[in-house]
CSV table of C-alpha atoms and ligand atoms in Angstrom, one decimal:
chain,number,residue,atom,x,y,z
W,21,MET,CA,70.2,113.7,197.0
W,22,ASP,CA,73.6,113.1,198.6
W,23,SER,CA,75.9,115.4,196.6
W,24,GLN,CA,78.8,113.0,197.1
W,25,ARG,CA,77.1,110.3,195.0
W,26,ASP,CA,78.6,111.2,191.7
W,27,VAL,CA,78.8,107.7,190.3
W,28,LEU,CA,75.5,106.5,189.0
W,29,VAL,CA,74.9,102.9,188.0
W,30,ILE,CA,71.8,102.5,185.8
W,31,GLY,CA,70.3,99.0,186.4
W,32,GLY,CA,70.0,96.8,189.5
W,33,GLY,CA,70.5,93.5,187.7
W,34,ILE,CA,73.5,91.3,188.4
W,35,PHE,CA,75.9,93.6,186.3
W,36,GLY,CA,74.8,96.7,188.2
W,37,ALA,CA,75.0,95.0,191.5
W,38,ALA,CA,78.5,93.4,190.8
W,39,ILE,CA,79.8,96.8,189.6
W,40,ALA,CA,78.6,98.6,192.7
W,41,TRP,CA,80.2,95.8,194.8
W,42,ALA,CA,83.5,96.0,193.0
W,43,LEU,CA,83.5,99.8,193.4
W,44,GLY,CA,82.7,99.4,197.1
W,45,ARG,CA,85.6,97.0,197.5
W,46,ARG,CA,87.9,99.7,196.1
W,47,GLY,CA,86.7,102.2,198.7
W,48,LEU,CA,84.4,104.1,196.3
W,49,GLY,CA,81.1,102.9,197.8
W,50,GLN,CA,80.1,106.2,199.3
W,51,ARG,CA,80.1,107.7,195.7
W,52,VAL,CA,77.8,105.0,194.2
W,53,LEU,CA,74.1,105.3,193.6
W,54,ILE,CA,72.3,102.4,191.8
W,55,LEU,CA,69.2,103.4,189.9
W,56,GLU,CA,66.6,100.7,189.3
W,57,ARG,CA,63.1,101.3,187.9
W,58,GLY,CA,61.7,97.9,188.9
W,59,GLN,CA,62.9,95.3,191.4
W,60,PRO,CA,66.6,94.5,191.7
W,61,ALA,CA,67.3,91.4,189.7
W,62,GLY,CA,63.8,91.6,188.2
W,63,GLY,CA,65.1,91.6,184.6
W,64,ALA,CA,67.1,88.8,182.9
W,65,THR,CA,68.9,88.0,186.1
W,66,SER,CA,66.2,86.2,188.0
W,67,ARG,CA,65.3,84.1,184.9
W,68,ALA,CA,68.8,82.6,184.4
W,69,ALA,CA,69.6,79.0,184.6
W,70,ALA,CA,72.7,80.3,186.4
W,71,LEU,CA,75.3,77.8,185.3
W,72,VAL,CA,78.6,79.3,186.4
W,73,THR,CA,81.3,77.6,184.4
W,74,MET,CA,84.9,78.5,183.8
W,75,ALA,CA,85.7,75.9,181.1
W,76,ARG,CA,85.6,77.9,177.9
W,77,ASP,CA,87.7,78.4,174.8
W,78,ASP,CA,88.2,82.1,175.0
W,79,PRO,CA,90.9,83.3,177.5
W,80,ALA,CA,89.3,86.7,178.1
W,81,LEU,CA,86.0,85.1,179.0
W,82,MET,CA,87.7,82.5,181.3
W,83,ALA,CA,89.4,85.3,183.1
W,84,LEU,CA,86.0,87.1,183.7
W,85,ALA,CA,84.4,83.8,184.9
W,86,LYS,CA,87.3,83.1,187.3
W,87,GLU,CA,86.7,86.4,188.9
W,88,THR,CA,83.1,85.4,189.7
W,89,PHE,CA,84.4,82.4,191.6
W,90,GLN,CA,86.8,84.7,193.5
W,91,ALA,CA,83.9,87.0,194.2
W,92,MET,CA,81.6,84.3,195.5
W,93,ALA,CA,84.4,83.0,197.8
W,94,VAL,CA,84.6,86.6,199.3
W,95,LEU,CA,80.9,87.0,199.5
W,96,GLU,CA,80.5,83.7,201.2
W,97,GLY,CA,83.7,83.7,203.3
W,98,GLU,CA,84.0,87.4,204.4
W,99,TYR,CA,80.4,88.4,204.4
W,100,GLY,CA,78.6,85.2,205.2
W,101,GLU,CA,76.4,85.5,202.2
W,102,ASP,CA,74.5,82.5,200.8
W,103,VAL,CA,74.6,82.6,197.0
W,104,GLY,CA,72.8,79.3,196.5
W,105,ARG,CA,76.0,77.7,195.2
W,106,HIS,CA,75.8,74.0,194.1
W,107,THR,CA,79.2,72.8,193.3
W,108,VAL,CA,78.2,69.6,191.5
W,109,GLY,CA,80.8,69.8,188.7
W,110,ALA,CA,80.2,69.7,185.0
W,111,LEU,CA,80.4,66.7,182.6
W,112,HIS,CA,81.3,67.5,179.0
W,113,VAL,CA,80.1,64.6,177.0
W,114,GLY,CA,80.6,63.8,173.3
W,115,SER,CA,80.8,61.1,170.6
W,116,ALA,CA,84.1,59.7,169.3
W,117,SER,CA,84.1,62.2,166.5
W,118,HIS,CA,84.0,65.1,169.0
W,119,ALA,CA,87.0,63.6,171.1
W,120,GLU,CA,89.5,66.0,169.7
W,121,ALA,CA,87.5,69.0,170.6
W,122,LEU,CA,86.8,67.8,174.2
W,123,GLN,CA,90.5,66.9,174.7
W,124,ALA,CA,91.6,70.3,173.3
W,125,ARG,CA,89.3,72.1,175.7
W,126,ALA,CA,90.6,70.0,178.7
W,127,ARG,CA,94.2,70.9,177.7
W,128,HIS,CA,93.4,74.5,177.3
W,129,CYS,CA,91.6,74.6,180.7
W,130,ALA,CA,94.5,72.9,182.3
W,131,SER,CA,96.8,75.7,181.1
W,132,PHE,CA,94.6,78.2,182.9
W,133,GLY,CA,94.6,76.1,186.1
W,134,ILE,CA,91.1,74.7,185.6
W,135,ASP,CA,91.0,71.1,186.8
W,136,SER,CA,89.4,68.2,184.9
W,137,HIS,CA,89.7,64.5,184.5
W,138,TRP,CA,88.2,61.8,182.3
W,139,LEU,CA,85.4,59.5,183.6
W,140,ASP,CA,84.5,56.1,182.3
W,141,LYS,CA,81.0,55.5,181.2
W,142,SER,CA,79.8,54.1,184.5
W,143,GLN,CA,81.3,56.9,186.4
W,144,ALA,CA,79.7,59.5,184.1
W,145,LEU,CA,76.3,57.8,184.3
W,146,ALA,CA,76.5,57.8,188.1
W,147,ARG,CA,76.6,61.6,187.9
W,148,ALA,CA,73.9,61.8,185.2
W,149,PRO,CA,71.7,58.7,185.3
W,150,TRP,CA,69.3,60.2,182.7
W,151,LEU,CA,71.9,60.1,180.0
W,152,ALA,CA,71.4,57.3,177.4
W,153,PRO,CA,74.5,55.0,177.8
W,154,GLN,CA,75.0,54.7,174.0
W,155,SER,CA,74.8,58.5,173.4
W,156,PHE,CA,78.3,59.4,174.3
W,157,GLU,CA,81.8,58.0,174.2
W,158,LEU,CA,83.9,60.5,176.1
W,159,ALA,CA,83.1,62.3,179.4
W,160,ALA,CA,85.4,65.0,180.8
W,161,PHE,CA,84.6,66.1,184.3
W,162,TYR,CA,85.3,69.6,185.7
W,163,PRO,CA,84.8,69.2,189.4
W,164,ASP,CA,84.7,72.9,190.4
W,165,GLU,CA,81.9,74.1,188.1
W,166,CYS,CA,78.7,75.0,189.7
W,167,PHE,CA,75.3,76.6,189.5
W,168,VAL,CA,73.8,79.2,191.7
W,169,GLU,CA,70.6,80.9,192.7
W,170,PRO,CA,70.9,84.0,190.5
W,171,TYR,CA,68.6,86.1,192.6
W,172,LEU,CA,70.7,85.2,195.7
W,173,LEU,CA,74.0,86.0,194.0
W,174,SER,CA,72.8,89.2,192.7
W,175,SER,CA,71.3,90.2,196.1
W,176,ALA,CA,74.6,89.3,197.8
W,177,TYR,CA,76.5,91.7,195.6
W,178,LEU,CA,73.9,94.4,196.2
W,179,ARG,CA,73.6,93.9,199.9
W,180,THR,CA,77.3,93.9,200.4
W,181,ALA,CA,77.7,97.0,198.1
W,182,THR,CA,75.4,98.8,200.5
W,183,LEU,CA,77.5,97.7,203.5
W,184,LEU,CA,80.4,99.2,201.7
W,185,GLY,CA,78.6,102.5,201.3
W,186,ALA,CA,76.6,102.3,198.0
W,187,GLN,CA,72.9,103.3,197.9
W,188,VAL,CA,70.1,101.8,195.8
W,189,ARG,CA,67.3,104.1,194.6
W,190,LEU,CA,64.2,102.1,193.4
W,191,SER,CA,61.4,103.5,191.2
W,192,SER,CA,64.1,105.4,189.4
W,193,ASP,CA,63.3,105.1,185.7
W,194,VAL,CA,66.1,106.8,183.7
W,195,GLN,CA,64.8,108.5,180.7
W,196,SER,CA,68.1,109.9,179.4
W,197,ILE,CA,71.8,110.4,180.2
W,198,GLY,CA,72.7,114.1,180.3
W,199,VAL,CA,75.8,115.2,178.3
W,200,MET,CA,77.3,118.7,177.9
W,201,HIS,CA,80.5,119.7,176.2
W,202,GLY,CA,81.6,116.1,175.8
W,203,ARG,CA,81.1,115.1,179.5
W,204,VAL,CA,78.2,113.3,181.3
W,205,THR,CA,76.3,115.7,183.6
W,206,GLY,CA,74.1,113.0,185.2
W,207,VAL,CA,70.7,111.4,184.3
W,208,HIS,CA,67.2,112.5,183.8
W,209,LEU,CA,64.4,110.4,185.3
W,210,THR,CA,61.0,110.0,183.8
W,211,ASP,CA,59.5,111.8,186.8
W,212,GLY,CA,61.4,114.9,185.9
W,213,THR,CA,64.2,114.6,188.4
W,214,HIS,CA,67.7,115.3,187.3
W,215,LEU,CA,70.5,113.6,189.2
W,216,PRO,CA,73.9,115.1,188.6
W,217,ALA,CA,77.0,112.9,188.3
W,218,SER,CA,80.5,112.9,186.9
W,219,VAL,CA,80.3,109.2,186.1
W,220,VAL,CA,77.4,107.3,184.6
W,221,ILE,CA,77.5,103.5,184.1
W,222,ASN,CA,74.9,102.0,181.7
W,223,ALA,CA,74.2,98.5,183.0
W,224,ALA,CA,70.5,98.5,181.8
W,225,GLY,CA,70.7,95.1,180.3
W,226,ALA,CA,68.4,94.5,177.3
W,227,TRP,CA,67.4,98.2,177.5
W,228,ALA,CA,70.9,99.6,177.4
W,229,ASN,CA,70.7,100.7,173.8
W,230,LEU,CA,67.6,102.8,174.4
W,231,LEU,CA,69.9,105.1,176.5
W,232,SER,CA,73.1,104.9,174.5
W,233,THR,CA,72.3,105.0,170.8
W,234,ASP,CA,70.9,108.6,170.8
W,235,LEU,CA,74.2,109.7,172.5
W,236,GLY,CA,76.1,108.3,169.4
W,237,LEU,CA,77.1,105.2,171.3
W,238,PRO,CA,75.2,102.4,169.5
W,239,LEU,CA,75.9,99.1,171.4
W,240,PRO,CA,76.6,96.1,169.1
W,241,MET,CA,74.0,93.8,170.6
W,242,ALA,CA,70.4,92.7,170.6
W,243,PRO,CA,68.2,91.0,173.0
W,244,VAL,CA,67.8,87.4,171.9
W,245,ARG,CA,65.4,84.9,173.5
W,246,SER,CA,67.0,82.5,175.9
W,247,GLN,CA,64.9,79.6,177.2
W,248,TYR,CA,65.0,76.4,179.2
W,249,TRP,CA,62.6,73.8,180.4
W,250,ILE,CA,62.2,72.0,183.7
W,251,THR,CA,60.8,68.4,183.8
W,252,GLU,CA,58.6,67.0,186.4
W,253,PRO,CA,60.7,65.5,189.3
W,254,ALA,CA,61.9,61.9,188.6
W,255,ILE,CA,64.1,59.3,190.3
W,256,GLN,CA,66.8,59.6,187.6
W,257,PHE,CA,67.5,63.3,188.5
W,258,PRO,CA,69.7,63.2,191.7
W,259,ARG,CA,69.8,66.6,193.5
W,260,ASP,CA,73.6,66.4,193.5
W,261,GLY,CA,73.9,65.2,189.9
W,262,ALA,CA,76.3,67.0,187.6
W,263,ILE,CA,75.7,69.8,185.2
W,264,VAL,CA,75.9,68.1,181.7
W,265,LEU,CA,77.1,70.0,178.6
W,266,ILE,CA,76.7,68.4,175.2
W,267,PRO,CA,78.6,70.6,172.8
W,268,GLU,CA,77.6,68.7,169.7
W,269,ILE,CA,74.0,69.6,170.0
W,270,ARG,CA,74.6,72.8,172.1
W,271,ALA,CA,72.6,71.5,175.0
W,272,TYR,CA,73.0,71.8,178.7
W,273,ALA,CA,71.3,70.4,181.8
W,274,ARG,CA,71.5,70.6,185.5
W,275,PRO,CA,69.6,69.2,188.5
W,276,GLU,CA,66.8,71.3,189.8
W,277,MET,CA,65.3,70.1,193.1
W,278,GLY,CA,64.7,66.5,192.0
W,279,ALA,CA,63.9,67.5,188.4
W,280,LEU,CA,66.0,68.3,185.3
W,281,LEU,CA,66.5,71.8,183.9
W,282,PHE,CA,67.6,71.7,180.3
W,283,GLY,CA,68.2,73.9,177.3
W,284,VAL,CA,69.0,73.2,173.7
W,285,ARG,CA,70.3,76.0,171.6
W,286,GLU,CA,67.7,76.3,168.8
W,287,LYS,CA,68.6,76.7,165.1
W,288,GLN,CA,66.8,80.0,164.6
W,289,PRO,CA,66.9,82.1,167.7
W,290,VAL,CA,64.5,85.1,168.0
W,291,ALA,CA,65.9,88.5,168.3
W,292,VAL,CA,63.7,91.4,169.4
W,293,ASN,CA,64.1,95.2,168.7
W,294,PRO,CA,64.7,96.6,172.2
W,295,ARG,CA,62.2,99.3,171.4
W,296,HIS,CA,59.5,96.6,171.4
W,297,LEU,CA,60.6,95.1,174.8
W,298,PRO,CA,58.3,96.1,177.7
W,299,LYS,CA,59.9,97.7,180.8
W,300,ASP,CA,58.4,94.8,182.9
W,301,LEU,CA,59.1,91.4,181.4
W,302,THR,CA,56.2,89.7,183.3
W,303,GLY,CA,54.2,87.8,180.8
W,304,PHE,CA,56.3,88.9,177.8
W,305,VAL,CA,56.3,86.4,175.0
W,306,PHE,CA,58.9,86.6,172.2
W,307,ASP,CA,56.9,84.7,169.6
W,308,PRO,CA,53.1,84.4,170.2
W,309,ASP,CA,52.8,81.6,167.7
W,310,ASP,CA,55.3,79.5,169.8
W,311,ALA,CA,54.6,80.6,173.3
W,312,ASP,CA,56.4,77.5,174.9
W,313,GLY,CA,59.4,77.7,172.4
W,314,TRP,CA,59.0,74.0,171.6
W,315,GLN,CA,58.3,74.4,167.9
W,316,ASN,CA,61.3,76.6,167.4
W,317,LEU,CA,63.6,73.7,168.6
W,318,GLY,CA,62.9,71.5,165.6
W,319,GLU,CA,65.7,69.1,165.2
W,320,GLY,CA,67.3,70.3,168.5
W,321,ALA,CA,64.5,68.5,170.3
W,322,GLN,CA,65.0,65.3,168.3
W,323,SER,CA,68.8,65.2,168.9
W,324,LEU,CA,68.2,65.9,172.6
W,325,ALA,CA,66.1,62.7,172.8
W,326,ASP,CA,69.2,60.7,171.6
W,327,TYR,CA,70.9,61.7,174.9
W,328,PHE,CA,67.9,62.1,177.0
W,329,PRO,CA,65.2,59.7,175.8
W,330,ALA,CA,62.9,60.4,178.7
W,331,VAL,CA,62.3,63.9,177.4
W,332,ASN,CA,59.7,62.4,175.1
W,333,THR,CA,57.7,60.8,177.9
W,334,LEU,CA,58.2,62.9,181.0
W,335,GLY,CA,56.0,65.9,181.6
W,336,LEU,CA,57.5,69.4,181.4
W,337,ALA,CA,56.6,71.4,184.5
W,338,HIS,CA,58.1,74.8,183.6
W,339,TYR,CA,59.2,76.8,180.6
W,340,ILE,CA,61.4,79.8,181.4
W,341,THR,CA,62.4,82.5,178.9
W,342,GLY,CA,63.9,85.9,178.9
W,343,PRO,CA,66.2,88.2,176.9
W,344,SER,CA,70.0,87.7,176.8
W,345,ASN,CA,72.1,90.3,174.9
W,346,TYR,CA,74.0,88.7,172.1
W,347,THR,CA,76.8,90.4,170.1
W,348,PRO,CA,77.9,89.3,166.6
W,349,ASP,CA,81.4,88.3,167.9
W,350,GLY,CA,80.2,86.7,171.2
W,351,GLN,CA,82.2,89.2,173.3
W,352,LEU,CA,80.8,91.4,176.0
W,353,ILE,CA,80.4,95.1,175.9
W,354,ILE,CA,82.4,96.7,178.6
W,355,GLY,CA,84.2,100.1,178.5
W,356,ALA,CA,84.1,103.8,178.2
W,357,SER,CA,82.7,106.0,175.5
W,358,ARG,CA,85.6,107.7,173.6
W,359,ALA,CA,83.4,110.7,172.8
W,360,ILE,CA,81.8,111.3,176.1
W,361,ALA,CA,83.9,111.6,179.2
W,362,GLY,CA,82.5,109.8,182.3
W,363,LEU,CA,80.2,107.4,180.3
W,364,PHE,CA,80.8,103.7,180.7
W,365,VAL,CA,78.7,100.7,179.7
W,366,ALA,CA,78.6,97.1,180.8
W,367,THR,CA,76.3,94.7,178.9
W,368,GLY,CA,76.3,92.2,176.0
W,369,CYS,CA,76.2,89.1,178.3
W,370,ASN,CA,75.9,86.6,175.5
W,371,GLY,CA,73.7,84.4,177.7
W,372,SER,CA,76.4,84.0,180.4
W,373,GLY,CA,76.1,87.2,182.6
W,374,ILE,CA,75.8,85.4,185.9
W,375,THR,CA,79.0,83.5,185.0
W,376,PHE,CA,80.9,86.8,184.1
W,377,SER,CA,79.4,89.0,186.8
W,378,GLY,CA,82.5,89.1,189.1
W,379,GLY,CA,84.8,89.8,186.2
W,380,VAL,CA,82.5,92.5,184.8
W,381,GLY,CA,82.3,94.2,188.1
W,382,ARG,CA,86.0,94.2,188.6
W,383,LEU,CA,86.8,95.4,185.1
W,384,VAL,CA,84.4,98.3,185.3
W,385,ALA,CA,85.6,99.3,188.7
W,386,GLU,CA,89.2,99.3,187.4
W,387,LEU,CA,88.2,101.4,184.4
W,388,VAL,CA,86.3,103.9,186.3
W,389,SER,CA,89.1,104.3,188.9
W,390,GLY,CA,91.8,104.4,186.3
W,391,ALA,CA,93.6,101.4,187.7
W,392,PRO,CA,95.5,98.8,185.7
W,393,THR,CA,93.0,96.2,184.4
W,394,PHE,CA,93.3,92.5,185.2
W,395,VAL,CA,92.3,91.6,181.6
W,396,ALA,CA,92.9,93.5,178.4
W,397,PRO,CA,89.7,95.5,177.8
W,398,GLU,CA,90.1,96.1,174.1
W,399,VAL,CA,88.2,93.0,173.1
W,400,PHE,CA,85.2,94.3,174.9
W,401,ASP,CA,85.3,97.8,173.4
W,402,PRO,CA,81.7,99.1,173.0
W,403,GLN,CA,82.7,101.0,169.9
W,404,ARG,CA,84.4,98.0,168.1
W,405,TYR,CA,81.6,97.8,165.4
W,406,GLY,CA,81.7,101.6,164.8
W,407,ASP,CA,78.5,103.4,163.9
W,408,ILE,CA,76.0,100.6,163.5
W,409,ASP,CA,72.2,100.8,163.6
W,410,PRO,CA,71.4,98.3,166.5
W,411,TYR,CA,67.7,98.3,165.5
W,412,ALA,CA,68.2,97.3,161.8
W,413,VAL,CA,66.7,94.0,160.9
W,414,ASP,CA,70.0,92.7,159.5
W,415,PHE,CA,71.9,93.6,162.6
W,416,LEU,CA,69.3,92.0,164.9
W,417,ALA,CA,69.6,88.8,162.7
W,418,SER,CA,73.4,88.8,163.1
W,419,CYS,CA,73.0,88.9,166.9
W,420,ALA,CA,70.5,86.0,166.8
W,421,ALA,CA,72.9,84.1,164.7
W,422,ALA,CA,75.6,84.5,167.4
W,423,ARG,CA,73.3,82.7,169.8
W,424,ALA,CA,72.8,79.8,167.3
W,425,MET,CA,76.6,79.5,167.2
W,426,LYS,CA,77.3,79.6,170.9
W,427,SER,CA,78.8,76.5,172.3
W,428,SER,CA,77.1,75.0,175.4
W,429,GLY,CA,80.1,75.8,177.6
F,1,LIG,C1,66.5,82.0,180.2
F,1,LIG,C2,67.8,82.5,180.5
F,1,LIG,C3,68.8,81.6,181.0
F,1,LIG,C4,70.1,82.1,181.3
F,1,LIG,N1,71.0,81.2,181.8
F,1,LIG,C5,72.2,81.6,182.1
F,1,LIG,C6,73.2,80.7,182.7
F,1,LIG,O1,72.9,79.6,182.8
F,1,LIG,N2,74.4,81.3,183.1
F,1,LIG,C7,74.6,82.6,183.0
F,1,LIG,O2,75.7,83.0,183.4
F,1,LIG,N3,73.7,83.5,182.5
F,1,LIG,C8,72.6,83.1,182.1
F,1,LIG,N4,71.7,83.9,181.5
F,1,LIG,C9,72.0,85.3,181.3
F,1,LIG,C10,71.9,86.2,182.5
F,1,LIG,O3,70.6,86.1,183.0
F,1,LIG,C11,72.2,87.6,182.0
F,1,LIG,O4,73.4,87.6,181.4
F,1,LIG,C12,72.3,88.6,183.2
F,1,LIG,O5,71.2,88.4,184.0
F,1,LIG,C13,72.4,90.0,182.7
F,1,LIG,O6,72.4,90.9,183.8
F,1,LIG,P1,72.2,92.4,183.5
F,1,LIG,O7,72.4,93.1,184.9
F,1,LIG,O8,73.0,92.9,182.4
F,1,LIG,O9,70.7,92.6,183.0
F,1,LIG,P2,69.2,92.5,183.9
F,1,LIG,O10,69.2,91.5,184.9
F,1,LIG,O11,68.2,92.5,182.9
F,1,LIG,O12,69.3,93.9,184.6
F,1,LIG,C14,69.1,95.2,183.9
F,1,LIG,C15,68.3,96.1,184.9
F,1,LIG,O13,68.2,97.4,184.4
F,1,LIG,C16,67.0,98.0,184.7
F,1,LIG,N5,66.8,99.0,183.8
F,1,LIG,C17,66.7,99.0,182.4
F,1,LIG,N6,66.6,100.2,181.9
F,1,LIG,C18,66.4,101.1,183.0
F,1,LIG,C19,66.2,102.4,183.0
F,1,LIG,N7,66.1,103.2,182.0
F,1,LIG,N8,66.2,103.0,184.3
F,1,LIG,C20,66.3,102.3,185.4
F,1,LIG,N9,66.6,100.9,185.4
F,1,LIG,C21,66.6,100.3,184.2
F,1,LIG,C22,66.0,96.8,184.5
F,1,LIG,O14,64.8,97.0,185.2
F,1,LIG,C23,66.9,95.6,185.0
F,1,LIG,O15,66.6,95.4,186.4
F,1,LIG,C24,70.3,83.4,181.2
F,1,LIG,C25,69.4,84.4,180.8
F,1,LIG,C26,68.1,83.9,180.4
F,1,LIG,C27,67.1,84.9,180.0
């Protein structure tokens, strides 16, 4: 191995790729080696609905999301990458009783320079003809919001990172992170190889705890089932239709090649112990008794029909599911170990890792290089919950509950 490569990134999902890219942009590319045991973006990343939205209530998360828009502009403009971006804008719709919340969000976003304006009902329906006209009273439109092709965005980070000097090593299954005298020494692969390093960044997604917990760094998160459905194509789903967010029922939808992709946040999300998660997610089912997730929706499906009546008559062509890492407080997990020098972690996406990827990459690169950070990192501190047991049933339940509370934005 190239002895200069002393910064190891575990995981070639969108977080690992964005971190390598951001390190490369800071002139550190020649030091970076990404270790991926499967295919890049083959974990949660390629399964994402990939809404990329800045309009949120939490300023730290907005800052991360804004960075992703900056990163996409650089990838497209400077490197000619196609990230599959569809800037269709996002409609936030609600009943009169939800008006205050929608208005507060629009004001809050304006103070962060995020543009929005109100649409009347006919203007809103022109952007989302599938919405039942009587189902909403207010519609705020955020014109800059988009969705992307997650595999393309992740590949763009990775390809550009390699142009900037980083290397990717496939078939590299990390068994453990080496530590001696309070410093990382590198990683051990399952094939017996030891790769020395002075910096190790754990971006192993849903599997990150399997590498961290035994080092005394339990990560306050659990993989929780995320899911969405795609209808059959139909005339009421224009390809350039808007993303629609319905905070009252925690639902979202977006166009998908003449069909509608939608998700409704279910009442009782399913968390899984990461020890029971296979390395390859192909064919993995969270709940064998509810393989298409529909039962679990319960009243979510009923309330969705109020907004989207055709959901009861249209055929559903696809059901996509995968793990997202939820934390009890809804914040990501980004930072350094206090006990082990050179050990960093970046995970805990809370179902929005595509959206936050640019910010996660930048923040990790700043922390690793000791530069001032663009956002206060304390809120993302991996040790903020102390010495928890991330595999305990109660803890898994608290992470699942965090998904149930997540707003659709
Ligand atoms: C159904 C669904 C819908 C979603 N919708 C959205 C959305 O609309 N918007 C949004 O922003 N986000 C969305 N997400 C979330 C998004 O997909 C994730 O936040 C994001 O992909 C997380 O990226 P990651 O790199 O942390 O994890 P992953 O993509 O899972 O990458 C982790 C990588 O680490 C590798 N790895 C793990 N352990 C090891 C090891 N020991 N050695 C070597 N390699 C290892 C894995 O093989 C994997 O490739 C959705 C997720 C799902 C499942």
